[in-house]
Coordinates of C-alpha atoms and ligand atoms in Angstrom, one line a residue:
X1 CA 123.0 -10.3 -40.7
X2 CA 119.3 -11.3 -40.1
X3 CA 117.6 -8.5 -38.1
X4 CA 114.6 -10.1 -35.7
X5 CA 111.7 -7.7 -36.1
X6 CA 109.8 -7.5 -32.6
X7 CA 106.4 -8.9 -33.1
X8 CA 103.3 -7.1 -32.8
X9 CA 102.4 -9.1 -29.7
X10 CA 105.8 -8.1 -28.1
X11 CA 105.0 -4.5 -28.5
X12 CA 101.3 -5.0 -27.2
X13 CA 102.9 -6.7 -24.2
X14 CA 105.1 -3.9 -23.5
X15 CA 102.7 -1.7 -23.2
X16 CA 100.4 -3.8 -21.1
X17 CA 103.4 -4.3 -18.9
X18 CA 104.3 -0.6 -18.5
X19 CA 100.5 0.1 -17.9
X20 CA 99.7 -2.6 -15.2
X21 CA 103.4 -3.9 -14.0
X22 CA 103.1 -6.6 -11.4
X23 CA 99.1 -7.0 -12.2
X24 CA 100.1 -8.8 -15.5
X25 CA 101.1 -12.5 -15.8
X26 CA 102.5 -13.9 -18.9
X27 CA 103.7 -17.6 -20.1
X28 CA 104.0 -20.4 -17.6
X29 CA 103.1 -17.7 -14.7
X30 CA 99.5 -18.0 -15.9
X31 CA 97.8 -20.5 -13.7
X32 CA 96.0 -23.5 -15.4
X33 CA 92.8 -22.7 -14.0
X34 CA 92.7 -19.5 -16.4
X35 CA 92.8 -22.0 -19.3
X36 CA 89.4 -23.2 -19.4
X37 CA 86.4 -23.3 -17.0
X38 CA 84.7 -26.2 -15.1
X39 CA 83.9 -27.7 -18.4
X40 CA 87.6 -28.0 -19.3
X41 CA 86.4 -27.3 -22.8
X42 CA 89.0 -25.9 -25.2
X43 CA 91.6 -25.3 -22.7
X44 CA 94.1 -22.4 -24.0
X45 CA 96.6 -20.3 -22.4
X46 CA 95.9 -16.8 -23.1
X47 CA 98.3 -14.1 -24.3
X48 CA 98.3 -12.6 -21.0
X49 CA 96.3 -12.7 -17.7
X50 CA 95.7 -9.2 -16.2
X51 CA 94.2 -8.7 -12.5
X52 CA 93.1 -5.0 -12.0
X53 CA 92.6 -3.8 -8.5
X54 CA 90.0 -1.0 -9.4
X55 CA 87.4 -0.2 -11.8
X56 CA 89.9 2.6 -13.0
X57 CA 92.2 -0.1 -13.7
X58 CA 89.6 -2.1 -15.7
X59 CA 88.7 0.9 -17.8
X60 CA 92.2 1.7 -18.6
X61 CA 92.6 -2.1 -19.7
X62 CA 89.6 -1.9 -22.0
X63 CA 90.7 1.4 -23.3
X64 CA 94.2 -0.2 -24.4
X65 CA 92.7 -3.3 -25.9
X66 CA 90.0 -1.5 -27.9
X67 CA 92.6 0.7 -29.4
X68 CA 94.8 -2.2 -30.1
X69 CA 91.9 -4.3 -31.3
X70 CA 92.9 -7.0 -28.5
X71 CA 90.2 -9.8 -27.5
X72 CA 89.3 -9.4 -23.7
X73 CA 87.9 -12.4 -21.9
X74 CA 86.4 -11.6 -18.5
X75 CA 87.1 -14.5 -16.0
X76 CA 85.3 -14.9 -12.5
X77 CA 85.7 -18.0 -10.7
X78 CA 85.6 -20.4 -13.7
X79 CA 83.0 -22.4 -12.7
X80 CA 81.0 -21.6 -15.5
X81 CA 79.2 -24.7 -17.2
X82 CA 78.9 -23.2 -21.1
X83 CA 83.0 -22.4 -21.9
X84 CA 81.9 -18.6 -21.5
X85 CA 85.3 -17.8 -19.8
X86 CA 87.5 -20.0 -21.9
X87 CA 90.4 -17.8 -23.5
X88 CA 92.0 -17.9 -26.6
X89 CA 95.7 -17.9 -27.5
X90 CA 95.7 -14.3 -28.6
X91 CA 93.4 -13.1 -26.1
X92 CA 94.1 -11.0 -22.9
X93 CA 92.3 -12.8 -19.8
X94 CA 90.8 -10.2 -17.4
X95 CA 90.6 -11.8 -13.8
X96 CA 88.4 -10.0 -11.4
X97 CA 89.8 -11.9 -8.6
X98 CA 91.6 -8.9 -7.0
X99 CA 88.5 -6.6 -7.3
X100 CA 86.9 -8.4 -4.6
X101 CA 85.1 -7.1 -0.9
X102 CA 81.6 -6.4 0.4
X103 CA 81.7 -2.5 0.5
X104 CA 78.8 -2.1 2.7
X105 CA 75.4 -3.4 4.0
X106 CA 72.4 -1.1 4.2
X107 CA 70.3 -1.9 6.9
X108 CA 67.2 0.0 6.1
X109 CA 67.2 -0.8 2.4
X110 CA 68.2 -4.4 3.1
X111 CA 70.8 -3.9 0.4
X112 CA 74.6 -4.9 0.0
X113 CA 77.1 -3.3 -2.4
X114 CA 79.7 -5.5 -3.3
X115 CA 82.8 -5.7 -6.0
X116 CA 82.5 -8.2 -8.8
X117 CA 85.4 -10.4 -7.7
X118 CA 83.9 -11.4 -4.4
X119 CA 82.7 -14.9 -4.0
X120 CA 79.0 -16.0 -3.4
X121 CA 79.9 -17.4 -0.3
X122 CA 81.4 -14.1 0.9
X123 CA 78.3 -12.3 0.0
X124 CA 76.0 -15.0 1.8
X125 CA 78.2 -14.8 4.9
X126 CA 78.0 -11.1 4.9
X127 CA 74.1 -11.0 4.6
X128 CA 73.8 -13.5 7.5
X129 CA 76.0 -11.3 9.7
X130 CA 73.9 -8.5 9.1
X131 CA 70.6 -10.4 9.9
X132 CA 69.5 -11.1 6.4
X133 CA 70.2 -13.6 3.5
X134 CA 71.2 -13.6 0.1
X135 CA 69.2 -16.3 -1.4
X136 CA 71.0 -17.2 -4.6
X137 CA 72.8 -20.4 -3.7
X138 CA 74.1 -23.5 -5.7
X139 CA 77.0 -26.0 -5.1
X140 CA 79.8 -23.7 -6.8
X141 CA 79.2 -20.9 -4.1
X142 CA 82.6 -21.0 -2.7
X143 CA 84.7 -20.5 -6.0
X144 CA 82.2 -18.6 -8.3
X145 CA 82.1 -14.6 -8.1
X146 CA 79.2 -12.4 -8.0
X147 CA 80.3 -10.9 -11.5
X148 CA 80.1 -14.4 -12.9
X149 CA 76.7 -15.2 -11.3
X150 CA 75.3 -11.8 -12.6
X151 CA 76.9 -12.3 -16.0
X152 CA 75.4 -15.6 -16.2
X153 CA 72.1 -14.9 -14.4
X154 CA 72.7 -17.7 -12.3
X155 CA 69.7 -19.5 -10.6
X156 CA 70.4 -22.6 -8.1
X157 CA 68.3 -23.9 -5.2
X158 CA 66.1 -21.1 -4.2
X159 CA 64.6 -19.8 -7.5
X160 CA 61.0 -20.9 -7.2
X161 CA 60.8 -18.6 -4.0
X162 CA 63.4 -15.9 -4.6
X163 CA 64.0 -15.8 -8.3
X164 CA 67.1 -15.7 -10.5
X165 CA 70.0 -13.6 -9.9
X166 CA 68.5 -10.8 -12.2
X167 CA 65.7 -10.4 -9.6
X168 CA 68.1 -9.7 -6.8
X169 CA 70.0 -6.8 -8.7
X170 CA 69.2 -3.2 -8.1
X171 CA 72.2 -1.5 -9.5
X172 CA 75.3 -2.1 -11.5
X173 CA 78.8 -0.5 -12.3
X174 CA 80.0 -1.9 -15.7
X175 CA 82.9 -0.8 -18.0
X176 CA 82.2 -0.8 -21.7
X177 CA 84.5 -2.1 -24.2
X178 CA 85.9 1.5 -24.9
X179 CA 86.7 2.0 -21.3
X180 CA 83.6 4.1 -20.3
X181 CA 82.6 3.5 -17.0
X182 CA 78.7 3.3 -16.6
X183 CA 77.6 4.3 -13.1
X184 CA 74.3 2.5 -12.7
X185 CA 74.5 2.0 -9.2
X186 CA 70.9 2.4 -8.4
X187 CA 69.8 1.5 -4.6
X188 CA 66.3 1.9 -4.7
X189 CA 63.6 -0.4 -5.3
X190 CA 61.1 1.9 -7.2
X191 CA 63.1 3.7 -10.2
X192 CA 61.3 4.0 -13.7
X193 CA 63.5 6.4 -15.4
X194 CA 63.6 5.1 -19.2
X195 CA 65.5 2.0 -20.2
X196 CA 66.9 -0.4 -17.4
X197 CA 70.1 -0.5 -18.8
X198 CA 71.5 -3.0 -16.2
X199 CA 69.5 -5.9 -17.6
X200 CA 71.5 -5.8 -20.8
X201 CA 74.8 -6.7 -18.9
X202 CA 73.1 -9.5 -16.6
X203 CA 73.2 -12.8 -18.4
X204 CA 75.2 -11.1 -21.4
X205 CA 78.3 -13.7 -20.4
X206 CA 80.9 -10.8 -20.6
X207 CA 80.0 -9.9 -24.1
X208 CA 78.8 -6.5 -23.8
X209 CA 80.7 -5.1 -20.8
X210 CA 82.8 -6.0 -17.6
X211 CA 80.7 -5.8 -14.2
X212 CA 82.6 -4.2 -11.7
X213 CA 80.5 -3.6 -8.8
X214 CA 76.8 -4.5 -7.9
X215 CA 74.0 -3.4 -5.4
X216 CA 72.2 -6.5 -4.3
X217 CA 68.5 -6.8 -2.5
X218 CA 68.9 -8.9 0.6
X219 CA 66.0 -11.3 1.9
X220 CA 64.9 -12.0 5.1
X221 CA 66.7 -14.6 7.4
X222 CA 65.8 -18.2 6.4
X223 CA 63.6 -20.0 8.8
X224 CA 63.4 -23.8 9.3
X225 CA 61.8 -25.9 6.9
X226 CA 60.4 -29.4 6.3
X227 CA 61.7 -32.1 3.9
X228 CA 59.3 -34.1 2.1
X229 CA 59.4 -36.8 -0.3
X230 CA 56.2 -38.2 -2.3
X231 CA 55.6 -40.7 -4.7
X232 CA 53.3 -40.0 -7.5
X233 CA 51.5 -41.9 -10.5
X234 CA 52.4 -39.6 -13.1
X235 CA 53.5 -36.3 -14.5
X236 CA 50.1 -34.3 -14.0
X237 CA 50.2 -35.5 -10.7
X238 CA 53.2 -33.7 -10.2
X239 CA 51.7 -30.4 -11.2
X240 CA 48.9 -30.7 -9.2
X241 CA 51.0 -31.0 -6.1
X242 CA 52.7 -28.0 -7.2
X243 CA 49.6 -26.1 -7.4
X244 CA 48.2 -27.5 -4.0
X245 CA 51.5 -26.5 -2.1
X246 CA 51.6 -23.0 -3.8
X247 CA 48.1 -22.4 -2.7
X248 CA 48.6 -23.1 0.8
X249 CA 50.4 -19.8 2.2
X250 CA 53.0 -22.2 2.9
X251 CA 56.6 -21.2 1.4
X252 CA 57.7 -23.3 -1.1
X253 CA 61.4 -23.7 -1.0
X254 CA 62.2 -26.5 -3.6
X255 CA 60.1 -28.8 -5.8
X256 CA 62.5 -31.3 -7.3
X257 CA 60.9 -34.0 -9.4
X258 CA 62.8 -37.3 -10.3
X259 CA 61.4 -39.8 -12.8
X260 CA 61.7 -43.4 -12.0
X261 CA 65.2 -43.7 -14.0
X262 CA 66.8 -41.0 -11.7
X263 CA 65.4 -42.3 -8.6
X264 CA 65.9 -45.8 -8.8
X265 CA 69.4 -45.3 -10.0
X266 CA 70.4 -43.0 -7.2
X267 CA 69.0 -45.5 -4.7
X268 CA 71.1 -48.1 -6.0
X269 CA 73.8 -46.0 -5.4
X270 CA 73.2 -45.0 -1.9
X271 CA 73.5 -48.7 -0.9
X272 CA 69.9 -49.6 -2.2
X273 CA 68.7 -47.1 0.7
X274 CA 65.1 -46.4 -0.7
X275 CA 62.9 -44.4 1.6
X276 CA 59.8 -45.3 -0.8
X277 CA 59.8 -48.4 -3.1
X278 CA 61.6 -47.5 -6.5
X279 CA 58.4 -48.7 -8.3
X280 CA 56.4 -45.6 -9.0
X281 CA 56.6 -43.5 -12.2
X282 CA 57.7 -40.0 -10.2
X283 CA 59.1 -38.7 -7.3
X284 CA 58.8 -35.2 -5.9
X285 CA 61.3 -33.8 -3.3
X286 CA 59.9 -30.7 -1.7
X287 CA 61.4 -28.2 0.8
X288 CA 58.5 -26.1 2.3
X289 CA 59.0 -23.3 5.1
X290 CA 56.3 -23.3 7.5
X291 CA 54.1 -25.0 10.2
X292 CA 54.7 -28.8 10.4
X293 CA 51.2 -29.5 11.1
X294 CA 49.8 -27.3 8.3
X295 CA 52.0 -29.4 5.9
X296 CA 50.6 -32.7 7.1
X297 CA 47.3 -31.6 6.6
X298 CA 47.8 -30.8 2.9
X299 CA 49.6 -33.8 2.5
X300 CA 46.8 -35.5 3.9
X301 CA 44.5 -34.1 1.6
X302 CA 46.9 -35.0 -1.2
X303 CA 47.0 -38.6 -0.3
X304 CA 43.1 -39.0 -0.2
X305 CA 42.6 -37.7 -3.6
X306 CA 45.2 -40.0 -4.9
X307 CA 47.4 -37.2 -6.0
X308 CA 50.2 -38.6 -4.1
X309 CA 50.5 -42.2 -3.7
X310 CA 53.1 -42.5 -0.7
X311 CA 55.1 -40.0 1.1
X312 CA 57.7 -39.7 3.8
X313 CA 58.8 -36.6 5.9
X314 CA 61.9 -35.9 7.4
X315 CA 61.7 -35.6 11.3
X316 CA 65.3 -34.9 11.9
X317 CA 68.0 -33.1 10.0
X318 CA 69.9 -36.4 9.3
X319 CA 66.7 -37.7 7.6
X320 CA 66.3 -34.6 5.5
X321 CA 70.0 -35.0 4.4
X322 CA 69.3 -38.6 3.4
X323 CA 66.4 -37.5 1.2
X324 CA 68.5 -34.9 -0.2
X325 CA 71.3 -37.2 -0.8
X326 CA 68.9 -39.0 -3.5
X327 CA 68.6 -36.1 -5.5
X328 CA 72.2 -34.6 -5.0
X329 CA 73.4 -37.9 -7.0
X330 CA 73.9 -35.6 -9.8
X331 CA 77.1 -34.4 -7.9
X332 CA 78.3 -38.2 -8.9
X333 CA 77.6 -38.2 -12.5
X334 CA 80.8 -37.4 -13.5
X335 CA 82.2 -40.1 -11.7
X336 CA 79.7 -43.0 -12.1
X337 CA 78.6 -42.0 -15.9
X338 CA 79.9 -40.3 -18.9
X339 CA 77.2 -37.8 -18.8
X340 CA 75.9 -35.8 -21.6
X341 CA 74.0 -32.9 -19.6
X342 CA 71.2 -30.9 -20.7
X343 CA 70.0 -27.8 -19.0
X344 CA 66.9 -26.6 -20.7
X345 CA 63.6 -25.1 -19.7
X346 CA 60.0 -26.0 -20.9
X347 CA 56.7 -24.8 -20.3
X348 CA 55.8 -26.4 -16.9
X349 CA 52.6 -28.5 -18.3
X350 CA 54.5 -29.8 -21.4
X351 CA 57.6 -31.3 -19.4
X352 CA 56.1 -34.7 -18.9
X353 CA 55.2 -35.1 -22.7
X354 CA 58.9 -34.1 -23.6
X355 CA 60.5 -36.3 -21.2
X356 CA 58.5 -39.1 -23.0
X357 CA 59.0 -37.7 -26.5
X358 CA 62.9 -37.2 -26.0
X359 CA 63.2 -40.9 -24.7
X360 CA 61.5 -42.3 -27.6
X361 CA 63.5 -40.2 -30.2
X362 CA 66.6 -41.2 -28.7
X363 CA 65.8 -44.9 -28.0
X364 CA 64.7 -45.2 -31.6
X365 CA 68.1 -44.1 -33.0
X366 CA 70.3 -45.5 -30.3
X367 CA 68.6 -48.6 -28.7
X368 CA 69.9 -49.3 -25.4
X369 CA 70.8 -45.6 -24.6
X370 CA 70.4 -44.8 -21.1
X371 CA 68.7 -41.5 -20.2
X372 CA 68.0 -40.1 -16.6
X373 CA 65.8 -37.5 -15.7
X374 CA 65.3 -34.7 -12.9
X375 CA 64.1 -31.2 -12.8
X376 CA 63.4 -27.9 -10.7
X377 CA 59.8 -28.2 -12.0
X378 CA 58.5 -25.4 -10.4
X379 CA 61.1 -23.0 -12.2
X380 CA 60.3 -25.0 -15.4
X381 CA 63.8 -26.3 -15.5
X382 CA 64.6 -30.1 -16.6
X383 CA 67.9 -31.7 -16.4
X384 CA 68.2 -34.6 -18.8
X385 CA 71.1 -36.6 -18.9
X386 CA 72.1 -39.4 -21.4
X387 CA 75.0 -41.7 -20.2
X388 CA 77.1 -42.0 -23.2
X389 CA 78.8 -45.2 -21.9
X390 CA 75.6 -46.8 -23.1
X391 CA 76.3 -45.7 -26.4
X392 CA 77.4 -48.6 -28.9
X393 CA 79.2 -45.8 -30.7
X394 CA 80.6 -43.4 -28.0
X395 CA 82.1 -40.9 -30.5
X396 CA 82.0 -37.1 -30.6
X397 CA 79.8 -37.3 -33.6
X398 CA 77.1 -39.4 -31.7
X399 CA 77.4 -36.8 -28.9
X400 CA 76.8 -34.0 -31.4
X401 CA 73.7 -36.0 -32.9
X402 CA 72.3 -36.3 -29.6
X403 CA 72.5 -32.7 -28.8
X404 CA 70.9 -31.8 -32.4
X405 CA 67.9 -34.1 -31.7
X406 CA 67.4 -32.8 -28.2
X407 CA 67.9 -29.0 -29.0
X408 CA 65.7 -29.4 -32.1
X409 CA 63.0 -31.1 -29.9
X410 CA 63.3 -28.1 -27.6
X411 CA 62.8 -25.9 -30.4
X412 CA 59.5 -27.4 -31.4
X413 CA 58.4 -27.4 -27.7
X414 CA 59.0 -23.6 -27.8
X415 CA 61.4 -24.3 -24.8
X416 CA 64.6 -22.9 -23.8
X417 CA 68.1 -24.5 -24.6
X418 CA 69.7 -23.1 -21.6
X419 CA 68.0 -22.7 -18.3
X420 CA 70.7 -21.5 -16.2
X421 CA 74.1 -22.1 -17.3
X422 CA 74.2 -19.7 -20.4
X423 CA 75.2 -20.3 -23.9
X424 CA 78.9 -19.5 -24.0
X425 CA 80.8 -21.6 -26.7
X426 CA 78.7 -24.8 -25.9
X427 CA 75.5 -24.1 -27.2
X428 CA 76.2 -21.2 -29.6
X429 CA 75.5 -23.1 -32.7
X430 CA 71.9 -24.3 -31.3
X431 CA 70.7 -20.8 -30.4
X432 CA 68.6 -20.5 -33.0
X433 CA 66.4 -23.3 -31.5
X434 CA 65.2 -20.8 -28.8
X435 CA 65.7 -17.3 -30.2
X436 CA 63.7 -16.4 -33.2
X437 CA 65.5 -14.8 -36.0
X438 CA 64.3 -11.3 -35.3
X439 CA 65.7 -11.3 -31.8
X440 CA 68.8 -12.7 -33.0
X441 CA 69.0 -9.6 -35.2
X442 CA 68.5 -7.3 -32.3
X443 CA 71.0 -9.2 -30.1
X444 CA 73.7 -8.6 -32.9
X445 CA 72.7 -4.9 -33.0
X446 CA 73.1 -4.7 -29.2
X447 CA 76.6 -6.2 -29.7
X448 CA 77.4 -3.7 -32.2
X449 CA 76.5 -0.7 -30.4
X450 CA 78.2 -1.7 -27.1
X451 CA 81.2 -3.3 -28.6
X452 CA 82.0 -2.2 -32.1
X453 CA 85.3 -3.5 -32.5
X454 CA 84.0 -6.8 -31.1
X455 CA 86.8 -7.2 -28.5
X456 CA 84.8 -8.2 -25.6
X457 CA 84.5 -12.2 -25.2
X458 CA 84.3 -12.4 -29.0
X459 CA 82.7 -15.6 -30.3
X460 CA 80.7 -16.3 -26.9
X461 CA 77.1 -16.5 -27.2
X462 CA 76.7 -15.1 -30.8
X463 CA 78.9 -16.3 -34.0
Ligands
LIG501 C1 79.6 -27.8 -8.8 C2 78.8 -26.6 -9.5 C3 77.5 -26.3 -9.4 C4 76.8 -25.5 -10.1 N1 75.4 -25.2 -10.0 C5 74.6 -23.9 -10.6 C6 73.4 -24.1 -10.5 O1 72.6 -24.6 -9.7 N2 72.7 -22.9 -11.1 C7 73.5 -22.1 -12.2 O2 72.9 -21.1 -12.6 N3 74.8 -22.5 -12.4 C8 75.4 -23.3 -11.6 N4 76.9 -23.8 -11.9 C9 77.5 -22.9 -12.8 C10 78.3 -22.0 -12.4 O3 78.8 -21.9 -11.2 C11 77.5 -20.3 -12.5 O4 77.6 -20.2 -13.8 C12 78.6 -19.3 -12.0 O5 77.5 -18.2 -12.1 C13 79.5 -18.5 -12.6 O6 80.4 -18.0 -11.8 P1 82.1 -17.6 -12.3 O7 82.4 -16.6 -11.1 O8 82.6 -19.1 -11.9 O9 82.1 -17.5 -13.7 P2 83.1 -18.0 -14.8 O10 82.9 -19.2 -14.9 O11 84.5 -17.3 -14.4 O12 82.4 -17.0 -16.2 C14 81.0 -17.1 -16.5 C15 80.9 -16.2 -17.6 O13 80.7 -15.0 -16.8 C16 81.6 -13.9 -17.6 N5 82.2 -13.0 -16.5 C17 82.8 -13.6 -15.1 N6 82.9 -12.5 -14.4 C18 82.8 -11.3 -15.1 C19 82.6 -10.0 -15.1 N7 82.8 -9.5 -13.8 N8 82.0 -9.2 -15.9 C20 81.4 -9.4 -17.1 N9 81.6 -11.0 -17.4 C21 82.1 -11.7 -16.6 C22 82.9 -14.8 -18.2 O14 83.3 -14.2 -19.3 C23 81.9 -16.0 -18.6 O15 81.4 -15.7 -19.9 C24 77.5 -24.5 -11.2 C25 79.0 -24.9 -11.4 C26 79.4 -26.0 -10.5 C27 80.8 -26.1 -11.0

């Protein structure tokens, strides 16, 4: 008679089920949305999906997994663009979806306390209801979770004025790999008491701890703003315009630079609606809060010096939306192009040179390659996109060669290979282009300190 030994997995799953009961999903009951993030990269069903409802349950789960050396992959809204939340077949996916809700808004301190699984949209709504605003904003607001935005240090539209997610955080609650709960729920603006540990977990992509709660700083409610599209002769003129607008006392909400390749393509997509002729080298879309006549004066001065060659200011909400539609053509990239997207940052003064150098480098190796560029230049962020349909040899080896060239060039310019989306799985092999060997060693040492058994999101960020 053949006796069937229960597998190590079966024994572990029994432990999980007896500790967490209905909060555990196995096999086909695990939704496909938990197999990969927005990138669809390396989709895989995890061994189990656990959805704790409290910090104590997260702690208990990590204790168990640490004891049994089981990999745990924290999952938020799965809208990440770097493969950070992608599980492996042996890992336990830890979804924060049931640890949600805004706990309170402190009107005096202008802070909001929230559980990690709450969507960004729900936080924005609660802030508005209380007479404030939570100024982190981007397209995935309805699905991404606060825990995910903290773990990726997300940016988005308002960074030029309000900073990245890191700049909005006063306190955190984090569960460490061995289950210890770290209470860092500070709610005061001034608090210099040794190392500010919360910053270790913000942007760590779930590799150092699981964020369960946070205290966020709110901003005053948003006021009406003006939308302006300017045509420019070259990149230095864009940098001068940025200086000019910053020095006016007007609040700059967005400063989006579109190179001619991007602008002309986008206008063509909007049924050839082109508010300014598509013949200028560069276009800037600005969103400015403040008095319209003040802005008109600033613009007149910029036109007089030739810094701005031509301009149009929206006078209705519809016109503003039409101007933004040109910039938001990026939403159509996955449908109309086969995009290889780069989310990089560079010293502001060098972005123009970089775009030129990258164009020359890629065109030399792949004649006829199509490249389009736009950037949140005020945040030093450039989005360079290659349409892989324009390649004669459209293979994964060519894609990899393009990435290697671009990230190598970013390294030469002392830029960053990830401006806002993180490293995850997709950029791990290129990390050395932006992080010096000494700093990489310190990162490994930090990982070893917080997670000596390497159970938290192993293989992400660091190899
Ligand atoms: C349409 C669209 C537009 C976007 N626009 C922007 C943009 O403008 N700017 C920008 O920065 N990003 C943008 N993103 C990327 C993405 O939305 C952000 O990275 C977001 O912060 C991810 O949140 P999430 O909850 O979906 O995290 P997930 O994708 O679930 O996870 C992201 C990472 O965080 C970890 N993680 C998640 N929750 C926790 C937790 N509680 N504790 C510890 N680790 C955790 C995961 O392990 C993973 O490494 C966009 C994405 C889409 C789809």
